[in-house]
Amino acid sequence: MTDATVIEAPRSLWLDVWAQFRAHRGAMVGLFVLIFLLLFVLVGPLFWTKEPILVNSNTAQMFKSRNLGASLTNPLGTDQVGRDIMARLMLGGKVSLAVGFVAMGVAIGVGTLIGVLAGYFRALDNALMRLTDMFLSLPLLPLLLVLVYLYGGVMRAEFGPNLGTFFIIVAGIGLTSWMHVARIVRGQVLAVKEREFVLAARSIGTPSRRIITRHILPNVLSPVMVAATLGIANAIITESVLSFLGQGFQPDFPTWGSMLNYAYNNQSYPVQMIWPGLAISLTVLSVNYIGDGLRDALDPRIRGR
Amino acid sequence: MLTYTLRRLLLAIPTLLLISLVIFLVVDLAPGSPMSEIPLTVPPEVQAKIRAALGLDAPFYVRYLLWMKQFFWTEPLYGIDNLFGTQLAGDAPRLLSYSSRAPVFRIIGERLPQTLTVIGSAYLLAIVIALPIGIYSAYRQYSWFDQIGTFISMIGFSVPTFFTGLVMILIFTVYLGWFPSIFNTSLRVTDWATFKQMLHQMTLPVVVLALYNAAEVSRYTRSSMLENLSQDYVRTARAKGMGEGTVVLKHVLRNSLIPVVTIIALGAPTIFGGAIVTEQVFKINGIGAALISAIHVNDLPVVQTIAFLTAILIVLFNLIADILYGVLDPRIRYD
């Protein structure tokens, strides 16, 4: 009888997480929508080669092609200077998503660094947490508007109009949204560093740097991943708010937020507002659902129930 | 409780001072100059005189201390003078806007009522909507009401206010023509007709802001209710034959509201951020609009003052949240 024992396939943590994630319907739909949007902005321009930025230099043709409705040649219509909205939506999405991902990266990087330093080194804890509290009390949106408007000129002169704006927006969003990550990470680090395996590592003489990278960081990964997904949503919304308030990229350079702002000021064709707004909302909605699913999937109390 | 409150109050002072310095430096060290709006044909020596007249030639710490003095000493005195007709301030120099030369606090005073009526009613509406929804969807978890409620709150939470605002304008102003899309700031409520007109024009911005905030509050209410509903004391209350209404609304709700109240208090100042956008969408001439136009003309005193006032609000509401937490949950105070 002994040879009939069934040996279960080995299960890894990430397989379990994936299984739980797949059970979350909203998160799966969100993942598919996000992948679709990513394909749309990254692969789309390879097939849809209309000009998104430059205006047709033939003025008569340009005038005839302004504010068109949906047609076969322009499935989403054209804007007020005759550019194809679908092509602009692709380019704008690329910029908006790039801002979202990079700003999230900055926020996670700064937040994790400060959180680990505060949690691991007791001498730094008080000062760093006071700093975090102070940042949490700053009026973020007004300050961000001021930062981008007042310092944008220098950055634009330094790195060119679009790259400069990209840097200042990413830096601004990143430096104003790391605080929650820092708090979460600090809490986790405080708990993890009292565990036996850290003591064991220290007793064989592992330096602090190695303890942090090998033993502590992998154990704070799950809350950071959840915070990262929600951070992308936050960064995309903030970028579009800035662009919507006219503080983002140059007017001719599309992002979803600035397309919305453009269409809003050109109110005779309100339909033009729908597509960029829908794109922002869908992205943020799907990212938030993915975050929800990830939180459930990474929580060992929920997983496996 | 008193020591707890005092300790929180004392902690707030250095935070505020540090924030004021940060705001002042960020705005002041910016490369843009308040002179950029002046035509280039003005000769340099005249420009230097204008700079001196604006007080820009002093080193930054002098200007910072002067700003602090005006903010915390002169302006409150003027406020008292205005209220009681006294002459405490004498003719101490007030905090002036660079572009209009009007006192900054008068500009803010003119803009504040519009912002407060819209934001205040939106926030109240949000709480009134969110609490029952959160309670009921937690009580009937996974029912169709809960599913729909969670979905709608996820949408309200994710869709940025400027897009909901634009869609509302599109539906209710452009196609249906029910509500105006532009807020008439000069409307004074004097009788029933103007009051109705005020309600009419406030509907869209209030609904947009309320939807966004209701989504957040109802999510918190739901998860906090869920946590408490599975506690032992709920089973005990039911086991001793208590009515379902008493169990849910007295025992569970009171305990669940502790985090929700803090979230409501903490969210109050951040809604000013959302209001900047909503004011832009519905063309409300409030604080947010004042801030944006001041940024555009490099009107540093206005920008610094509005930003710092927002920071004071945030610190104040953090304080209120902390104190409320202490009042509601005796385990928090360490006395």
XYZ file of C-alpha atoms in Angstrom:
640
model
C 0.000 0.000 0.000
C 2.855 2.353 0.658
C 3.635 2.838 -3.011
C 0.166 4.338 -3.548
C 0.966 7.476 -1.532
C 0.362 10.459 -3.720
C 3.171 12.929 -3.630
C 1.753 16.393 -4.024
C 3.378 18.643 -6.539
C 5.756 20.993 -4.737
C 4.113 24.339 -4.069
C 6.013 27.559 -3.980
C 4.930 30.783 -2.341
C 4.453 32.566 -5.644
C 2.335 29.742 -7.069
C 0.063 30.035 -4.022
C -0.101 33.791 -4.426
C -0.964 33.421 -8.090
C -3.686 30.884 -7.332
C -5.247 33.207 -4.789
C -4.874 36.185 -7.117
C -6.692 34.304 -9.872
C -9.616 33.699 -7.555
C -10.163 37.470 -7.285
C -12.381 38.221 -10.244
C -11.984 41.986 -10.163
C -8.206 41.716 -10.019
C -8.110 39.366 -13.023
C -10.326 41.673 -15.076
C -8.122 44.576 -13.959
C -4.995 42.717 -15.037
C -6.435 42.030 -18.485
C -7.566 45.632 -18.924
C -4.152 46.921 -17.866
C -2.356 44.539 -20.247
C -4.707 45.623 -23.017
C -3.977 49.295 -22.289
C -0.244 48.630 -22.188
C -0.415 46.836 -25.540
C -2.520 49.699 -26.894
C 0.066 52.353 -26.044
C 3.223 50.297 -26.668
C 2.376 48.092 -29.648
C -0.454 50.210 -31.042
C 1.736 52.919 -32.643
C 3.510 50.225 -34.717
C 0.255 49.562 -36.543
C -1.402 52.944 -36.264
C 1.085 55.306 -37.835
C -0.834 58.579 -38.016
C 1.005 61.701 -36.886
C 0.150 62.518 -33.246
C 2.030 65.823 -32.735
C 2.712 67.722 -35.932
C -0.126 69.672 -37.531
C -0.762 69.166 -41.234
C 1.221 71.964 -42.934
C -1.339 72.189 -45.732
C -3.689 74.677 -44.074
C -6.665 73.996 -46.318
C -6.476 70.258 -45.639
C -5.916 70.937 -41.943
C -9.035 73.093 -41.725
C -11.097 70.464 -43.477
C -9.951 67.747 -41.109
C -10.680 69.614 -37.857
C -12.992 68.213 -35.150
C -14.190 65.305 -37.282
C -16.399 62.667 -35.769
C -15.591 58.985 -35.749
C -14.906 57.475 -39.160
C -12.941 54.604 -40.665
C -9.827 56.721 -41.188
C -10.060 58.299 -37.737
C -11.892 55.810 -35.477
C -12.011 58.263 -32.561
C -12.243 61.431 -34.651
C -9.759 64.300 -34.877
C -8.944 67.183 -32.557
C -9.266 70.909 -33.185
C -6.177 71.081 -35.397
C -6.977 67.940 -37.340
C -4.742 65.422 -35.595
C -5.947 61.855 -35.187
C -7.198 61.344 -31.621
C -6.368 57.647 -31.547
C -2.707 58.312 -32.383
C -2.606 61.024 -29.725
C -4.256 58.693 -27.230
C -1.496 56.139 -27.806
C 1.338 58.625 -27.391
C -0.391 60.332 -24.449
C -0.932 56.985 -22.782
C 2.715 56.126 -23.166
C 3.666 59.337 -21.386
C 1.007 59.006 -18.677
C 1.878 55.386 -17.939
C 5.611 56.145 -18.013
C 5.093 58.938 -15.490
C 2.990 56.581 -13.373
C 5.530 53.766 -13.313
C 8.663 55.894 -12.896
C 7.148 58.142 -10.221
C 5.968 55.047 -8.380
C 9.510 53.688 -8.627
C 10.917 56.884 -7.122
C 8.321 56.891 -4.340
C 8.913 53.206 -3.524
C 12.681 53.675 -3.621
C 12.719 56.675 -1.308
C 10.019 55.205 0.932
C 11.757 51.833 1.288
C 15.131 53.454 1.941
C 13.759 55.721 4.655
C 11.566 52.992 6.107
C 14.445 50.501 6.325
C 16.839 53.062 7.785
C 14.280 54.154 10.370
C 13.258 50.630 11.273
C 16.718 49.089 11.367
C 18.876 51.801 12.906
C 17.303 52.973 16.131
C 19.396 56.157 16.176
C 17.792 57.384 12.963
C 14.265 56.300 13.783
C 12.982 59.378 15.575
C 14.424 61.937 13.167
C 13.273 60.087 10.045
C 9.774 59.519 11.344
C 9.432 63.193 12.309
C 10.501 63.998 8.753
C 7.844 61.621 7.429
C 5.207 63.206 9.646
C 6.205 66.628 8.399
C 5.915 65.527 4.778
C 2.499 64.071 5.549
C 1.399 67.481 6.811
C 2.555 69.346 3.714
C -0.171 70.637 1.393
C 0.872 68.324 -1.406
C -1.142 69.446 -4.411
C -0.490 73.189 -3.954
C 3.184 72.481 -3.358
C 3.389 70.226 -6.385
C 1.791 72.902 -8.556
C 4.306 75.443 -7.264
C 7.226 73.044 -7.777
C 6.302 72.169 -11.332
C 5.498 75.719 -12.317
C 8.387 77.519 -10.644
C 11.117 74.935 -11.212
C 9.860 73.575 -14.528
C 11.634 76.311 -16.508
C 15.083 75.357 -15.223
C 14.516 71.690 -15.917
C 13.192 72.448 -19.394
C 16.249 74.576 -20.148
C 18.491 71.791 -18.876
C 16.960 68.684 -20.460
C 14.800 69.975 -23.307
C 11.098 70.801 -23.107
C 9.579 67.327 -22.821
C 12.278 65.433 -20.935
C 12.649 68.323 -18.499
C 8.935 68.359 -17.750
C 9.001 64.587 -17.380
C 11.823 64.787 -14.825
C 10.244 67.545 -12.763
C 6.844 65.831 -12.699
C 8.278 62.434 -11.828
C 10.529 63.925 -9.150
C 7.694 66.016 -7.760
C 5.227 63.135 -7.543
C 7.855 60.722 -6.256
C 9.085 63.072 -3.547
C 5.561 63.822 -2.324
C 4.192 60.287 -2.126
C 6.811 58.113 -0.407
C 5.556 58.668 3.137
C 3.017 55.854 3.383
C 5.528 53.358 2.004
C 8.104 54.505 4.537
C 5.661 53.995 7.402
C 4.602 50.541 6.233
C 8.187 49.429 5.634
C 9.376 50.745 8.996
C 6.645 48.819 10.796
C 7.520 45.614 8.965
C 11.252 46.047 9.512
C 10.723 46.593 13.228
C 8.852 43.285 13.387
C 11.196 41.306 11.136
C 14.482 42.391 12.709
C 13.527 40.797 16.055
C 13.101 37.380 14.434
C 15.496 34.512 15.058
C 16.907 34.270 11.565
C 18.133 37.857 11.761
C 19.742 37.093 15.109
C 21.328 34.008 13.553
C 22.654 36.025 10.649
C 24.068 38.618 12.995
C 25.688 36.012 15.233
C 27.728 34.641 12.336
C 28.986 38.148 11.675
C 26.886 39.275 8.728
C 27.256 43.021 8.231
C 24.116 45.175 8.490
C 24.068 45.881 4.786
C 23.883 42.179 3.954
C 21.297 41.501 6.661
C 19.096 44.207 5.178
C 19.397 43.112 1.563
C 19.286 39.336 2.149
C 17.010 38.895 5.142
C 14.915 41.976 5.727
C 14.024 43.309 2.287
C 12.551 40.022 0.958
C 10.322 39.897 4.033
C 8.888 43.377 3.554
C 8.282 42.766 -0.141
C 4.563 42.011 -0.024
C 3.262 45.250 1.540
C 5.636 47.184 -0.704
C 4.176 45.463 -3.771
C 0.653 46.435 -2.765
C 1.770 49.985 -2.039
C 3.510 50.056 -5.425
C 0.378 49.176 -7.370
C -1.651 51.772 -5.514
C 1.239 54.208 -6.051
C 0.952 53.828 -9.822
C -2.723 54.778 -9.650
C -1.932 57.755 -7.466
C 0.879 58.944 -9.739
C -1.235 58.669 -12.896
C -4.037 60.669 -11.292
C -1.620 63.307 -10.006
C 0.025 63.691 -13.397
C -3.323 64.091 -15.102
C -4.432 66.621 -12.483
C -1.271 68.648 -13.125
C -1.765 68.478 -16.888
C -5.438 69.259 -16.470
C -4.558 72.386 -14.500
C -2.222 73.353 -17.322
C 0.969 72.721 -15.328
C 2.192 69.621 -17.065
C 3.730 69.047 -20.452
C 3.764 71.554 -23.313
C 0.308 71.978 -24.851
C 1.174 70.287 -28.151
C 2.673 67.249 -26.425
C -0.162 64.901 -25.485
C -0.750 63.166 -22.193
C -4.156 61.894 -21.180
C -4.538 64.745 -18.710
C -3.526 67.467 -21.147
C -5.777 66.024 -23.888
C -8.635 66.268 -21.429
C -7.689 69.849 -20.571
C -7.452 70.698 -24.265
C -10.869 69.211 -24.995
C -12.366 70.886 -21.936
C -11.269 74.303 -23.157
C -12.652 73.513 -26.609
C -16.109 72.857 -25.241
C -17.968 72.826 -28.542
C -16.822 69.229 -29.068
C -17.321 67.629 -25.652
C -17.037 64.126 -27.114
C -13.271 64.660 -27.328
C -13.128 64.639 -23.521
C -14.515 61.126 -23.265
C -11.613 59.067 -24.591
C -8.691 60.424 -22.546
C -10.894 60.579 -19.443
C -12.039 57.027 -19.980
C -8.450 55.905 -20.482
C -7.306 57.487 -17.204
C -10.278 56.099 -15.315
C -9.897 52.588 -16.726
C -6.193 52.506 -15.934
C -6.658 53.692 -12.380
C -9.640 51.417 -11.819
C -7.802 48.350 -13.083
C -4.673 49.189 -11.105
C -6.734 49.638 -7.938
C -8.434 46.286 -8.498
C -5.049 44.622 -9.053
C -3.892 46.192 -5.805
C -6.944 44.798 -4.010
C -6.301 41.337 -5.440
C -2.606 41.494 -4.572
C -3.390 42.495 -1.009
C -5.662 39.490 -0.607
C -3.226 37.188 -2.393
C -0.214 38.258 -0.336
C -2.032 38.089 2.992
C -1.325 34.637 4.449
C -4.422 34.881 6.660
C -6.691 35.096 3.627
C -4.668 32.883 1.281
C -5.558 29.200 1.334
C -8.989 29.677 2.837
C -6.669 63.278 28.636
C -5.461 66.817 29.227
C -1.788 65.845 29.180
C -2.422 63.817 26.044
C -4.005 66.822 24.326
C -1.273 69.159 25.536
C 1.465 66.865 24.323
C -0.161 66.685 20.875
C -0.516 70.475 20.784
C 3.124 71.035 21.696
C 4.257 68.564 19.039
C 2.304 70.492 16.418
C 4.232 73.739 16.922
C 7.691 72.641 15.684
C 6.015 70.789 12.794
C 4.245 73.957 11.731
C 7.403 76.061 12.007
C 9.339 73.566 9.899
C 6.568 73.437 7.303
C 6.422 77.213 7.101
C 10.184 77.290 6.457
C 9.914 74.586 3.787
C 7.049 76.363 2.008
C 8.805 79.707 2.199
C 12.058 78.310 0.831
C 10.461 76.267 -1.946
C 8.568 79.280 -3.217
C 11.253 81.827 -2.513
C 14.260 80.042 -3.983
C 12.412 79.278 -7.204
C 14.155 80.682 -10.268
C 11.019 82.426 -11.537
C 10.835 86.074 -10.509
C 7.864 88.293 -9.677
C 9.394 90.755 -12.144
C 8.822 88.442 -15.090
C 5.425 90.023 -15.773
C 6.940 93.492 -16.102
C 7.817 94.534 -19.670
C 11.484 94.340 -20.635
C 11.413 97.983 -21.756
C 11.410 99.063 -18.120
C 15.027 100.134 -17.460
C 17.055 98.020 -15.036
C 17.444 100.745 -12.411
C 13.644 101.152 -12.258
C 13.313 97.384 -11.967
C 15.761 97.448 -9.071
C 13.645 100.113 -7.412
C 10.500 98.025 -7.871
C 12.307 95.078 -6.320
C 13.311 97.228 -3.382
C 9.738 98.481 -3.025
C 8.491 94.888 -2.897
C 11.095 94.185 -0.223
C 12.869 91.664 -2.425
C 16.373 93.003 -1.819
C 16.490 91.835 1.794
C 18.162 88.487 2.555
C 15.779 85.546 2.731
C 15.851 85.044 6.514
C 14.780 88.654 7.031
C 11.901 88.152 4.627
C 11.021 84.836 6.259
C 10.910 86.346 9.739
C 8.933 89.310 8.448
C 6.474 86.951 6.780
C 6.121 84.963 9.987
C 5.584 88.132 11.995
C 2.954 89.379 9.579
C 1.272 85.987 9.426
C 1.100 85.300 13.155
C 1.013 88.806 14.633
C -0.026 91.637 12.308
C -2.750 89.851 10.395
C -4.540 88.431 13.459
C -4.472 91.963 14.919
C -6.099 93.308 11.776
C -8.619 90.514 12.049
C -9.478 91.557 15.613
C -9.671 95.190 14.491
C -12.120 94.233 11.790
C -14.281 92.236 14.151
C -14.435 94.624 17.096
C -13.547 97.974 15.540
C -10.409 98.363 17.680
C -7.140 99.958 16.532
C -4.689 97.336 17.803
C -2.702 96.973 14.620
C -2.212 100.683 14.096
C -0.704 100.955 10.652
C 1.666 98.002 10.754
C 2.506 96.856 7.221
C 0.186 94.095 6.081
C 0.981 91.058 3.993
C 0.463 92.370 0.464
C -0.027 90.564 -2.802
C 2.674 91.409 -5.373
C 0.313 91.656 -8.294
C -2.745 93.423 -6.886
C -1.149 95.167 -3.856
C -4.207 94.127 -1.846
C -3.751 92.473 1.552
C -3.434 88.711 1.035
C -5.900 87.945 3.783
C -8.525 90.157 2.202
C -8.148 88.192 -1.047
C -8.434 84.960 0.892
C -11.404 86.288 2.849
C -13.182 87.114 -0.373
C -12.544 83.666 -1.856
C -13.042 81.504 1.213
C -16.882 81.538 1.485
C -17.373 80.010 -1.977
C -14.843 77.259 -1.278
C -16.229 76.542 2.179
C -19.890 76.329 1.120
C -19.115 73.931 -1.706
C -16.548 71.822 0.136
C -18.389 71.807 3.431
C -21.701 70.688 1.982
C -19.954 68.145 -0.231
C -18.179 66.635 2.751
C -21.336 66.502 4.862
C -23.258 64.932 1.996
C -20.462 62.403 1.495
C -20.588 61.311 5.140
C -24.379 61.122 5.156
C -24.344 58.912 2.062
C -21.327 56.815 2.966
C -22.110 55.694 6.516
C -25.410 53.851 5.829
C -23.985 52.276 2.673
C -20.870 51.100 4.492
C -22.872 49.735 7.414
C -25.404 47.892 5.312
C -22.912 46.398 2.877
C -20.818 45.083 5.769
C -23.911 43.672 7.478
C -24.928 41.839 4.312
C -21.439 40.995 3.078
C -21.331 39.555 -0.468
C -25.021 40.335 -1.053
C -25.922 42.082 -4.294
C -26.150 45.370 -2.395
C -22.607 44.885 -1.131
C -21.298 43.879 -4.560
C -22.813 46.904 -6.252
C -21.822 49.221 -3.418
C -18.219 48.017 -3.474
C -18.068 48.371 -7.232
C -19.490 51.888 -7.182
C -17.179 52.959 -4.390
C -14.232 51.521 -6.339
C -15.303 53.613 -9.316
C -15.826 56.721 -7.195
C -12.421 56.149 -5.665
C -10.622 55.618 -8.991
C -12.216 58.028 -11.425
C -10.572 61.417 -10.948
C -12.891 64.275 -9.949
C -12.147 66.299 -13.053
C -13.453 63.502 -15.257
C -16.603 62.868 -13.194
C -17.111 66.635 -13.210
C -16.772 66.831 -16.993
C -19.089 63.877 -17.525
C -21.660 65.449 -15.192
C -21.413 68.719 -17.116
C -21.777 66.810 -20.357
C -24.890 64.958 -19.205
C -26.672 67.480 -16.996
C -25.670 70.731 -18.662
C -25.039 70.004 -22.313
C -27.596 67.284 -23.032
C -30.275 67.699 -20.367
C -29.764 71.365 -19.519
C -30.824 70.862 -15.895
C -27.978 72.535 -14.032
C -25.587 75.363 -14.858
C -21.949 74.352 -15.360
C -20.557 77.676 -14.159
C -20.782 78.794 -10.580
C -22.027 82.371 -10.171
C -19.827 83.696 -7.387
C -21.542 87.060 -7.071
C -24.851 85.465 -6.120
C -25.889 86.607 -2.630
C -28.436 84.508 -0.775
C -31.036 86.994 0.449
C -34.383 85.302 -0.030
C -35.968 82.007 -1.013
C -35.459 82.502 -4.765
C -31.731 83.192 -4.504
C -31.373 80.327 -2.053
C -32.932 77.992 -4.580
C -30.660 79.395 -7.265
C -27.657 78.788 -4.981
C -28.702 75.186 -4.371
C -29.221 74.785 -8.079
C -25.731 75.919 -9.022
C -24.084 74.058 -6.136
C -25.597 70.701 -7.060
C -23.079 69.542 -9.652
C -19.819 70.466 -7.872
C -21.137 69.182 -4.543
C -22.260 65.874 -6.027
C -18.920 65.381 -7.776
C -16.878 66.040 -4.646
C -19.278 64.088 -2.451
C -19.137 61.024 -4.683
C -15.370 60.929 -4.451
C -15.274 61.290 -0.677
C -18.235 59.026 -0.032
C -16.399 56.241 -1.832
C -13.475 56.456 0.545
C -15.510 56.799 3.738
C -17.843 53.926 2.844
C -14.889 51.624 2.117
C -13.455 52.342 5.547
C -16.824 51.982 7.256
C -17.414 48.649 5.566
C -14.050 47.121 6.439
C -14.177 48.418 9.996
C -17.714 47.048 10.462
C -16.634 43.695 9.036
C -13.786 43.489 11.506
C -16.080 44.137 14.439
C -18.976 41.959 13.287
C -16.899 38.810 13.739
C -15.845 39.691 17.284
C -16.872 37.619 20.279
C -18.814 40.384 21.965
C -21.242 40.435 19.035
C -22.012 36.758 19.554
C -22.446 37.386 23.275
C -24.847 40.251 22.598
C -26.871 38.097 20.238
C -26.763 35.129 22.608
C -28.278 37.099 25.432
C -31.254 37.811 23.185
C -30.589 41.361 22.087
C -32.432 42.681 19.068
C -30.465 42.723 15.824
C -30.870 46.503 15.529
C -29.372 47.127 18.945
C -26.494 44.750 18.288
C -25.550 46.304 14.974
C -26.316 49.953 15.561
C -25.249 50.205 19.200
C -22.558 47.633 19.850
C -20.884 47.145 16.503
C -21.338 50.589 14.994
C -19.919 52.461 17.981
C -16.766 50.408 17.940
C -16.425 50.525 14.171
C -16.743 54.284 14.020
C -13.451 54.872 15.834
C -11.229 54.531 12.737
C -13.921 56.040 10.518
C -14.078 59.233 12.559
C -10.322 59.615 12.259
C -10.469 59.062 8.535
C -13.167 61.714 8.251
C -11.108 64.181 10.269
C -7.914 63.396 8.347
C -9.686 63.655 5.005
C -11.129 67.097 5.651
C -8.009 69.075 4.655
C -7.065 66.846 1.734
C -10.429 67.617 0.184
C -9.036 71.110 -0.382
C -6.707 69.498 -2.890
C -9.643 67.961 -4.709
C -11.404 71.301 -4.478
C -8.653 72.982 -6.491
C -9.569 70.734 -9.382
C -13.332 70.962 -8.893
C -13.118 74.741 -8.719
C -11.297 74.724 -12.017
C -13.875 72.444 -13.644
C -16.919 74.382 -12.475
C -15.220 77.782 -12.634
C -15.784 78.507 -8.953
C -13.862 81.575 -7.914
C -12.550 80.100 -4.677
C -9.235 79.558 -2.903
C -8.013 77.027 -5.430
C -8.605 79.402 -8.297
C -6.807 82.144 -6.353
C -3.847 79.824 -5.808
C -3.600 78.856 -9.462
C -3.776 82.398 -10.756
C -1.227 83.494 -8.126
C 1.165 80.741 -9.248
C 0.833 81.940 -12.832
C 1.889 85.514 -12.040
C 4.557 84.564 -9.479
C 2.595 86.238 -6.708
C 4.753 84.706 -3.997
C 3.016 86.079 -0.852
C -0.368 84.743 -1.967
C 1.069 81.337 -2.892
C 3.027 81.037 0.352
C 0.098 82.112 2.488
C -2.480 79.823 0.877
C -0.085 76.869 0.983
C 0.730 77.543 4.613
C -2.931 77.959 5.550
C -3.615 74.550 3.998
C -0.727 73.112 6.000
C -2.161 74.628 9.188
C -5.505 73.020 8.370
C -3.838 69.650 7.862
C -1.961 69.874 11.161
C -5.108 71.077 12.918
C -7.210 68.221 11.603
C -4.458 65.714 12.444
C -4.644 67.102 15.956
C -8.416 66.798 16.006
C -8.152 63.227 14.747
C -5.612 62.368 17.445
C -7.739 63.910 20.180
C -10.918 62.249 18.902
C -9.093 58.960 18.876
C -8.120 59.520 22.473
C -11.679 60.424 23.433
C -13.243 57.477 21.624
C -10.689 54.849 22.524
C -9.381 55.089 26.087
C -6.603 52.598 25.313
C -4.855 55.194 23.169
C -4.199 57.830 25.833
C -1.194 56.843 27.842
C -2.351 58.370 31.104
